[in-house]
């Protein structure tokens, strides 16, 4: 008997550099389940319609990447608590013709911090560089997971204040405030913090100038860059020079993928297979 193939997609614009297909297809194969994971380049103006058509097109689920996470949030029938906290959806499951949206980024980061850096968020003081979509959603997530203090450092103060307000609303007991994205302020708070996360888009290009220099870094602090390509960003270089223990975002990519896999299949994700596929995909990337 031929087993039914289930289709999972990833939509984005552009999408051709996504590493999720190699990671998820390796996972489905290792788990022995008949799923296929395919990339779709969907333009912003087509996104809402594409998502609403998923049940009729026979999809089991999708991932959503840049720039569609907010549209996805507004397209589904049901939102998980994580999606509501993030104000974004990066994973949808189709069940009984209805669309269930969630966000696996926050949990992906949390698991990566635990497994890669042996870092538990509860009770910790965390500086987040950046207050765009990524910065806001991780700030809120880490606060709701018990961080004692969240400090947002952003180039544009208005955006930092918006992030502060979101954290306050989601987690009233967390200490949260904004500072300028300048070495001397980051350094001052780095002395009493446990972790610095780069959630700005700076570092995606190898020629980018880092948002902080080594002078902003307390020796021994953990520095986590959400960017994973390039492997060593301009910010990681500065953090290393300042004596930080550094990590890039590959672990977060892996673990958000694992949480998505579990959301679709109800099975535990084969982590080591997924990690190897990701590393291979990255080595072969243009
Ligand atoms: P994402 O969804 O990846 O978070 P985004 O919402 O466009 O993308 O946010 C980009 C983040 O990088 C913002 O915090 C932005 O700072 P501003 O709020 O001041 O725009 C930050 N960023 C981008 N370029 C920057 C630069 N050259 N220096 C400092 N911060 C920068």
mmCIF file of C-alpha atoms and ligand atoms in Angstrom:
data_model
loop_
_atom_site.group_PDB
_atom_site.id
_atom_site.type_symbol
_atom_site.label_atom_id
_atom_site.label_comp_id
_atom_site.label_asym_id
_atom_site.label_seq_id
_atom_site.Cartn_x
_atom_site.Cartn_y
_atom_site.Cartn_z
ATOM 1 C CA UNK A 1 0.000 0.000 0.000
ATOM 2 C CA UNK A 2 1.307 3.487 -0.858
ATOM 3 C CA UNK A 3 1.413 5.703 2.185
ATOM 4 C CA UNK A 4 -0.074 9.176 1.804
ATOM 5 C CA UNK A 5 2.560 11.893 1.457
ATOM 6 C CA UNK A 6 1.996 14.894 3.706
ATOM 7 C CA UNK A 7 3.186 18.259 2.468
ATOM 8 C CA UNK A 8 4.760 20.908 4.669
ATOM 9 C CA UNK A 9 5.972 24.173 3.143
ATOM 10 C CA UNK A 10 7.987 27.197 4.045
ATOM 11 C CA UNK A 11 6.929 30.545 2.641
ATOM 12 C CA UNK A 12 9.064 33.659 2.430
ATOM 13 C CA UNK A 13 10.248 36.297 -0.012
ATOM 14 C CA UNK A 14 12.979 35.580 -0.977
ATOM 15 C CA UNK A 15 13.136 31.922 0.081
ATOM 16 C CA UNK A 16 15.914 30.263 -1.907
ATOM 17 C CA UNK A 17 18.539 30.478 0.850
ATOM 18 C CA UNK A 18 16.361 28.845 3.530
ATOM 19 C CA UNK A 19 18.054 25.942 5.310
ATOM 20 C CA UNK A 20 14.763 24.645 6.701
ATOM 21 C CA UNK A 21 14.034 22.244 3.790
ATOM 22 C CA UNK A 22 17.288 20.278 4.280
ATOM 23 C CA UNK A 23 16.831 20.250 8.048
ATOM 24 C CA UNK A 24 13.158 19.186 8.070
ATOM 25 C CA UNK A 25 13.417 16.652 5.230
ATOM 26 C CA UNK A 26 16.304 14.980 7.069
ATOM 27 C CA UNK A 27 14.164 14.938 10.224
ATOM 28 C CA UNK A 28 11.126 13.395 8.488
ATOM 29 C CA UNK A 29 13.319 10.731 6.900
ATOM 30 C CA UNK A 30 15.006 9.884 10.205
ATOM 31 C CA UNK A 31 11.620 9.694 11.953
ATOM 32 C CA UNK A 32 10.348 7.365 9.193
ATOM 33 C CA UNK A 33 7.337 9.518 8.390
ATOM 34 C CA UNK A 34 6.096 10.279 4.900
ATOM 35 C CA UNK A 35 6.301 14.066 4.971
ATOM 36 C CA UNK A 36 7.964 16.366 2.400
ATOM 37 C CA UNK A 37 9.067 19.923 3.095
ATOM 38 C CA UNK A 38 9.091 22.365 0.165
ATOM 39 C CA UNK A 39 10.016 26.054 -0.220
ATOM 40 C CA UNK A 40 7.563 28.527 -1.816
ATOM 41 C CA UNK A 41 8.420 32.061 -2.825
ATOM 42 C CA UNK A 42 5.245 33.972 -1.948
ATOM 43 C CA UNK A 43 5.000 37.712 -2.582
ATOM 44 C CA UNK A 44 3.614 39.900 0.226
ATOM 45 C CA UNK A 45 0.421 40.679 -1.723
ATOM 46 C CA UNK A 46 -0.237 36.926 -2.231
ATOM 47 C CA UNK A 47 0.516 35.813 1.308
ATOM 48 C CA UNK A 48 -2.893 36.087 3.007
ATOM 49 C CA UNK A 49 -4.664 34.222 0.180
ATOM 50 C CA UNK A 50 -1.981 31.526 0.037
ATOM 51 C CA UNK A 51 -2.309 30.840 3.758
ATOM 52 C CA UNK A 52 -6.113 30.767 3.672
ATOM 53 C CA UNK A 53 -5.947 28.240 0.812
ATOM 54 C CA UNK A 54 -3.678 25.794 2.686
ATOM 55 C CA UNK A 55 -6.475 23.402 3.765
ATOM 56 C CA UNK A 56 -7.865 23.159 0.224
ATOM 57 C CA UNK A 57 -4.367 22.715 -1.231
ATOM 58 C CA UNK A 58 -3.909 19.731 1.068
ATOM 59 C CA UNK A 59 -1.053 21.071 3.219
ATOM 60 C CA UNK A 60 -0.405 19.618 6.679
ATOM 61 C CA UNK A 61 1.457 22.730 7.785
ATOM 62 C CA UNK A 62 3.916 25.460 6.925
ATOM 63 C CA UNK A 63 6.694 27.597 8.310
ATOM 64 C CA UNK A 64 6.601 31.306 7.690
ATOM 65 C CA UNK A 65 9.698 33.437 7.372
ATOM 66 C CA UNK A 66 10.576 37.039 6.513
ATOM 67 C CA UNK A 67 8.546 39.134 5.644
ATOM 68 C CA UNK A 68 5.311 37.201 6.284
ATOM 69 C CA UNK A 69 5.190 36.489 10.035
ATOM 70 C CA UNK A 70 2.752 39.314 10.816
ATOM 71 C CA UNK A 71 0.475 38.505 7.883
ATOM 72 C CA UNK A 72 0.455 34.905 9.077
ATOM 73 C CA UNK A 73 -0.562 36.151 12.529
ATOM 74 C CA UNK A 74 -3.583 37.842 10.930
ATOM 75 C CA UNK A 75 -4.467 34.891 8.671
ATOM 76 C CA UNK A 76 -4.971 31.937 11.021
ATOM 77 C CA UNK A 77 -8.097 30.710 12.816
ATOM 78 C CA UNK A 78 -6.428 30.076 16.182
ATOM 79 C CA UNK A 79 -3.357 31.567 17.864
ATOM 80 C CA UNK A 80 -1.246 29.871 20.536
ATOM 81 C CA UNK A 81 -0.109 31.753 23.639
ATOM 82 C CA UNK A 82 3.396 31.953 22.135
ATOM 83 C CA UNK A 83 2.053 33.516 18.924
ATOM 84 C CA UNK A 84 0.082 36.094 20.920
ATOM 85 C CA UNK A 85 3.178 36.955 22.963
ATOM 86 C CA UNK A 86 5.333 37.332 19.840
ATOM 87 C CA UNK A 87 2.669 39.131 17.803
ATOM 88 C CA UNK A 88 3.862 36.877 14.989
ATOM 89 C CA UNK A 89 3.341 33.380 13.583
ATOM 90 C CA UNK A 90 6.178 31.285 12.116
ATOM 91 C CA UNK A 91 4.459 27.877 12.155
ATOM 92 C CA UNK A 92 0.972 26.801 11.067
ATOM 93 C CA UNK A 93 -0.680 23.428 11.407
ATOM 94 C CA UNK A 94 -3.765 22.511 9.397
ATOM 95 C CA UNK A 95 -6.230 20.430 11.366
ATOM 96 C CA UNK A 96 -9.848 19.702 10.353
ATOM 97 C CA UNK A 97 -9.561 22.459 7.694
ATOM 98 C CA UNK A 98 -8.668 25.043 10.350
ATOM 99 C CA UNK A 99 -5.365 26.924 10.694
ATOM 100 C CA UNK A 100 -3.522 26.824 14.031
ATOM 101 C CA UNK A 101 -0.699 29.388 14.336
ATOM 102 C CA UNK A 102 2.185 29.421 16.767
ATOM 103 C CA UNK A 103 5.619 30.974 17.164
ATOM 104 C CA UNK A 104 8.518 28.622 17.858
ATOM 105 C CA UNK A 105 11.305 31.249 17.849
ATOM 106 C CA UNK A 106 11.179 32.087 21.560
ATOM 107 C CA UNK A 107 11.193 28.458 22.668
ATOM 108 C CA UNK A 108 13.916 27.754 20.083
ATOM 109 C CA UNK A 109 16.114 30.417 21.638
ATOM 110 C CA UNK A 110 15.382 29.203 25.155
ATOM 111 C CA UNK A 111 16.343 25.613 24.288
ATOM 112 C CA UNK A 112 19.485 26.745 22.465
ATOM 113 C CA UNK A 113 20.567 28.857 25.441
ATOM 114 C CA UNK A 114 20.055 25.861 27.715
ATOM 115 C CA UNK A 115 21.636 23.214 25.507
ATOM 116 C CA UNK A 116 24.426 25.213 23.848
ATOM 117 C CA UNK A 117 25.391 27.662 26.593
ATOM 118 C CA UNK A 118 24.009 25.862 29.685
ATOM 119 C CA UNK A 119 22.133 29.105 30.380
ATOM 120 C CA UNK A 120 18.841 29.133 32.329
ATOM 121 C CA UNK A 121 16.830 32.327 31.848
ATOM 122 C CA UNK A 122 15.030 32.334 35.193
ATOM 123 C CA UNK A 123 16.359 35.069 37.499
ATOM 124 C CA UNK A 124 18.872 36.413 34.962
ATOM 125 C CA UNK A 125 19.650 39.936 33.707
ATOM 126 C CA UNK A 126 19.684 40.182 29.929
ATOM 127 C CA UNK A 127 20.657 42.992 27.548
ATOM 128 C CA UNK A 128 18.969 42.848 24.150
ATOM 129 C CA UNK A 129 20.540 44.835 21.313
ATOM 130 C CA UNK A 130 17.756 45.752 18.881
ATOM 131 C CA UNK A 131 14.024 46.357 19.145
ATOM 132 C CA UNK A 132 12.686 45.294 15.741
ATOM 133 C CA UNK A 133 10.404 42.299 15.237
ATOM 134 C CA UNK A 134 12.993 39.815 16.524
ATOM 135 C CA UNK A 135 14.144 41.954 19.469
ATOM 136 C CA UNK A 136 10.613 42.660 20.676
ATOM 137 C CA UNK A 137 9.432 39.083 20.523
ATOM 138 C CA UNK A 138 12.435 37.581 22.321
ATOM 139 C CA UNK A 139 12.310 40.331 24.972
ATOM 140 C CA UNK A 140 8.704 39.443 25.740
ATOM 141 C CA UNK A 141 9.349 35.701 25.663
ATOM 142 C CA UNK A 142 12.400 35.786 27.951
ATOM 143 C CA UNK A 143 10.519 38.038 30.391
ATOM 144 C CA UNK A 144 7.587 35.624 30.577
ATOM 145 C CA UNK A 145 10.070 32.796 31.167
ATOM 146 C CA UNK A 146 11.289 34.414 34.359
ATOM 147 C CA UNK A 147 14.158 36.755 33.417
ATOM 148 C CA UNK A 148 14.689 39.135 36.332
ATOM 149 C CA UNK A 149 15.750 42.104 34.226
ATOM 150 C CA UNK A 150 15.518 42.972 30.538
ATOM 151 C CA UNK A 151 17.459 45.943 29.167
ATOM 152 C CA UNK A 152 16.715 47.044 25.626
ATOM 153 C CA UNK A 153 19.467 48.895 23.755
ATOM 154 C CA UNK A 154 18.356 50.231 20.390
ATOM 155 C CA UNK A 155 19.487 52.854 17.877
ATOM 156 C CA UNK A 156 16.033 54.448 17.697
ATOM 157 C CA UNK A 157 14.796 55.192 21.247
ATOM 158 C CA UNK A 158 11.094 55.174 20.230
ATOM 159 C CA UNK A 159 11.339 51.550 19.096
ATOM 160 C CA UNK A 160 13.098 50.586 22.320
ATOM 161 C CA UNK A 161 10.295 52.169 24.338
ATOM 162 C CA UNK A 162 7.682 50.217 22.370
ATOM 163 C CA UNK A 163 9.520 47.006 23.241
ATOM 164 C CA UNK A 164 9.672 48.044 26.912
ATOM 165 C CA UNK A 165 5.902 48.642 26.930
ATOM 166 C CA UNK A 166 5.239 45.201 25.408
ATOM 167 C CA UNK A 167 7.407 43.489 28.033
ATOM 168 C CA UNK A 168 5.676 45.391 30.869
ATOM 169 C CA UNK A 169 2.267 44.360 29.602
ATOM 170 C CA UNK A 170 3.200 40.686 29.178
ATOM 171 C CA UNK A 171 5.235 40.363 32.379
ATOM 172 C CA UNK A 172 4.539 43.130 34.928
ATOM 173 C CA UNK A 173 7.014 41.783 37.504
ATOM 174 C CA UNK A 174 10.046 41.883 35.203
ATOM 175 C CA UNK A 175 12.349 44.896 35.580
ATOM 176 C CA UNK A 176 12.588 46.396 32.101
ATOM 177 C CA UNK A 177 14.018 49.610 30.692
ATOM 178 C CA UNK A 178 15.697 51.068 27.614
ATOM 179 C CA UNK A 179 19.240 52.387 27.196
ATOM 180 C CA UNK A 180 21.136 53.971 24.324
ATOM 181 C CA UNK A 181 22.926 51.603 21.973
ATOM 182 C CA UNK A 182 26.326 53.053 22.875
ATOM 183 C CA UNK A 183 29.410 51.301 24.261
ATOM 184 C CA UNK A 184 29.498 53.192 27.533
ATOM 185 C CA UNK A 185 25.861 52.414 28.460
ATOM 186 C CA UNK A 186 26.023 48.773 27.372
ATOM 187 C CA UNK A 187 29.303 48.388 29.298
ATOM 188 C CA UNK A 188 27.789 49.899 32.458
ATOM 189 C CA UNK A 189 24.916 47.398 32.475
ATOM 190 C CA UNK A 190 27.040 44.542 31.180
ATOM 191 C CA UNK A 191 28.836 44.572 34.557
ATOM 192 C CA UNK A 192 25.675 43.349 36.283
ATOM 193 C CA UNK A 193 24.186 41.298 33.425
ATOM 194 C CA UNK A 194 24.499 37.627 32.500
ATOM 195 C CA UNK A 195 23.774 37.679 28.781
ATOM 196 C CA UNK A 196 23.828 40.023 25.777
ATOM 197 C CA UNK A 197 21.783 39.097 22.704
ATOM 198 C CA UNK A 198 22.232 40.730 19.317
ATOM 199 C CA UNK A 199 18.786 41.018 17.758
ATOM 200 C CA UNK A 200 19.673 43.804 15.322
ATOM 201 C CA UNK A 201 20.093 42.986 11.661
ATOM 202 C CA UNK A 202 23.669 44.282 11.814
ATOM 203 C CA UNK A 203 26.204 41.567 11.011
ATOM 204 C CA UNK A 204 24.257 39.880 8.209
ATOM 205 C CA UNK A 205 26.809 41.365 5.820
ATOM 206 C CA UNK A 206 30.462 40.664 6.491
ATOM 207 C CA UNK A 207 31.227 44.337 5.841
ATOM 208 C CA UNK A 208 28.816 45.587 8.576
ATOM 209 C CA UNK A 209 30.315 47.644 11.387
ATOM 210 C CA UNK A 210 29.469 46.089 14.771
ATOM 211 C CA UNK A 211 26.791 47.851 16.858
ATOM 212 C CA UNK A 212 29.005 47.642 19.954
ATOM 213 C CA UNK A 213 32.779 47.376 20.356
ATOM 214 C CA UNK A 214 34.816 45.131 22.654
ATOM 215 C CA UNK A 215 34.771 48.000 25.168
ATOM 216 C CA UNK A 216 31.074 47.330 25.841
ATOM 217 C CA UNK A 217 31.737 43.738 26.929
ATOM 218 C CA UNK A 218 32.286 42.428 30.460
ATOM 219 C CA UNK A 219 34.822 39.600 30.425
ATOM 220 C CA UNK A 220 33.076 36.244 30.834
ATOM 221 C CA UNK A 221 29.573 37.404 29.840
ATOM 222 C CA UNK A 222 27.637 35.273 27.348
ATOM 223 C CA UNK A 223 27.086 36.924 23.961
ATOM 224 C CA UNK A 224 24.472 35.332 21.698
ATOM 225 C CA UNK A 225 23.990 36.581 18.131
ATOM 226 C CA UNK A 226 20.688 35.620 16.502
ATOM 227 C CA UNK A 227 22.493 35.737 13.136
ATOM 228 C CA UNK A 228 24.080 32.434 12.025
ATOM 229 C CA UNK A 229 25.345 33.337 8.560
ATOM 230 C CA UNK A 230 28.109 34.503 8.561
ATOM 231 C CA UNK A 231 29.137 32.162 11.334
ATOM 232 C CA UNK A 232 31.334 34.816 12.970
ATOM 233 C CA UNK A 233 29.615 38.190 12.713
ATOM 234 C CA UNK A 234 31.194 41.592 13.276
ATOM 235 C CA UNK A 235 29.427 41.712 16.672
ATOM 236 C CA UNK A 236 30.742 38.265 17.663
ATOM 237 C CA UNK A 237 34.279 39.386 16.766
ATOM 238 C CA UNK A 238 33.989 42.379 19.111
ATOM 239 C CA UNK A 239 32.396 40.290 21.859
ATOM 240 C CA UNK A 240 35.193 37.713 21.631
ATOM 241 C CA UNK A 241 37.782 40.454 21.789
ATOM 242 C CA UNK A 242 36.096 41.710 24.968
ATOM 243 C CA UNK A 243 36.335 38.223 26.528
ATOM 244 C CA UNK A 244 32.727 37.047 26.094
ATOM 245 C CA UNK A 245 31.670 33.439 25.535
ATOM 246 C CA UNK A 246 30.032 33.706 22.117
ATOM 247 C CA UNK A 247 27.313 31.773 20.273
ATOM 248 C CA UNK A 248 25.671 32.351 16.901
ATOM 249 C CA UNK A 249 22.022 31.749 15.994
ATOM 250 C CA UNK A 250 22.421 28.311 14.409
ATOM 251 C CA UNK A 251 21.276 26.681 17.634
ATOM 252 C CA UNK A 252 18.128 28.799 17.674
ATOM 253 C CA UNK A 253 17.423 27.873 14.042
ATOM 254 C CA UNK A 254 17.821 24.197 14.920
ATOM 255 C CA UNK A 255 15.629 24.293 18.012
ATOM 256 C CA UNK A 256 12.841 26.435 16.512
ATOM 257 C CA UNK A 257 12.783 23.808 13.746
ATOM 258 C CA UNK A 258 12.563 21.050 16.337
ATOM 259 C CA UNK A 259 9.626 22.762 18.072
ATOM 260 C CA UNK A 260 7.874 23.173 14.683
ATOM 261 C CA UNK A 261 8.496 19.477 13.897
ATOM 262 C CA UNK A 262 6.904 18.520 17.216
ATOM 263 C CA UNK A 263 3.938 20.851 16.567
ATOM 264 C CA UNK A 264 3.174 19.178 13.203
ATOM 265 C CA UNK A 265 3.956 15.555 13.998
ATOM 266 C CA UNK A 266 3.460 15.175 17.756
ATOM 267 C CA UNK A 267 6.796 13.299 17.783
ATOM 268 C CA UNK A 268 10.104 14.157 19.405
ATOM 269 C CA UNK A 269 12.439 15.811 16.894
ATOM 270 C CA UNK A 270 15.602 13.882 15.856
ATOM 271 C CA UNK A 271 17.925 16.702 16.921
ATOM 272 C CA UNK A 272 21.325 15.319 15.976
ATOM 273 C CA UNK A 273 20.174 14.434 12.431
ATOM 274 C CA UNK A 274 18.702 17.927 12.035
ATOM 275 C CA UNK A 275 21.888 19.546 13.303
ATOM 276 C CA UNK A 276 24.087 17.616 10.885
ATOM 277 C CA UNK A 277 21.781 18.476 7.958
ATOM 278 C CA UNK A 278 21.892 22.159 8.915
ATOM 279 C CA UNK A 279 25.666 22.214 9.159
ATOM 280 C CA UNK A 280 25.988 20.482 5.787
ATOM 281 C CA UNK A 281 23.433 22.852 4.233
ATOM 282 C CA UNK A 282 25.313 25.839 5.574
ATOM 283 C CA UNK A 283 28.663 24.568 4.253
ATOM 284 C CA UNK A 284 27.121 24.118 0.800
ATOM 285 C CA UNK A 285 25.276 27.454 0.862
ATOM 286 C CA UNK A 286 26.368 30.034 -1.739
HETATM 287 P P1 LIG B 1 13.921 41.985 12.480
HETATM 288 O O1 LIG B 1 12.571 41.467 12.090
HETATM 289 O O2 LIG B 1 15.071 41.141 12.030
HETATM 290 O O3 LIG B 1 13.985 42.333 13.922
HETATM 291 P P2 LIG B 1 13.559 44.770 11.907
HETATM 292 O O4 LIG B 1 12.212 44.715 12.522
HETATM 293 O O5 LIG B 1 13.745 45.537 10.631
HETATM 294 O O6 LIG B 1 14.125 43.318 11.615
HETATM 295 O O7 LIG B 1 14.587 45.354 13.030
HETATM 296 C C1 LIG B 1 15.920 45.609 12.766
HETATM 297 C C2 LIG B 1 16.633 45.989 14.061
HETATM 298 O O8 LIG B 1 18.014 46.246 13.748
HETATM 299 C C3 LIG B 1 16.129 47.265 14.713
HETATM 300 O O9 LIG B 1 16.320 47.203 16.097
HETATM 301 C C4 LIG B 1 17.050 48.326 14.098
HETATM 302 O O10 LIG B 1 17.182 49.499 14.874
HETATM 303 P P3 LIG B 1 16.150 50.751 14.713
HETATM 304 O O11 LIG B 1 14.951 50.417 15.545
HETATM 305 O O12 LIG B 1 16.919 51.894 15.208
HETATM 306 O O13 LIG B 1 15.839 50.830 13.223
HETATM 307 C C5 LIG B 1 18.348 47.576 14.110
HETATM 308 N N1 LIG B 1 19.302 48.118 13.166
HETATM 309 C C6 LIG B 1 19.288 47.996 11.824
HETATM 310 N N2 LIG B 1 20.361 48.627 11.272
HETATM 311 C C7 LIG B 1 21.068 49.160 12.310
HETATM 312 C C8 LIG B 1 22.285 49.908 12.418
HETATM 313 N N3 LIG B 1 22.995 50.217 11.342
HETATM 314 N N4 LIG B 1 22.714 50.260 13.651
HETATM 315 C C9 LIG B 1 22.010 49.916 14.749
HETATM 316 N N5 LIG B 1 20.860 49.207 14.719
HETATM 317 C C10 LIG B 1 20.392 48.834 13.526
#
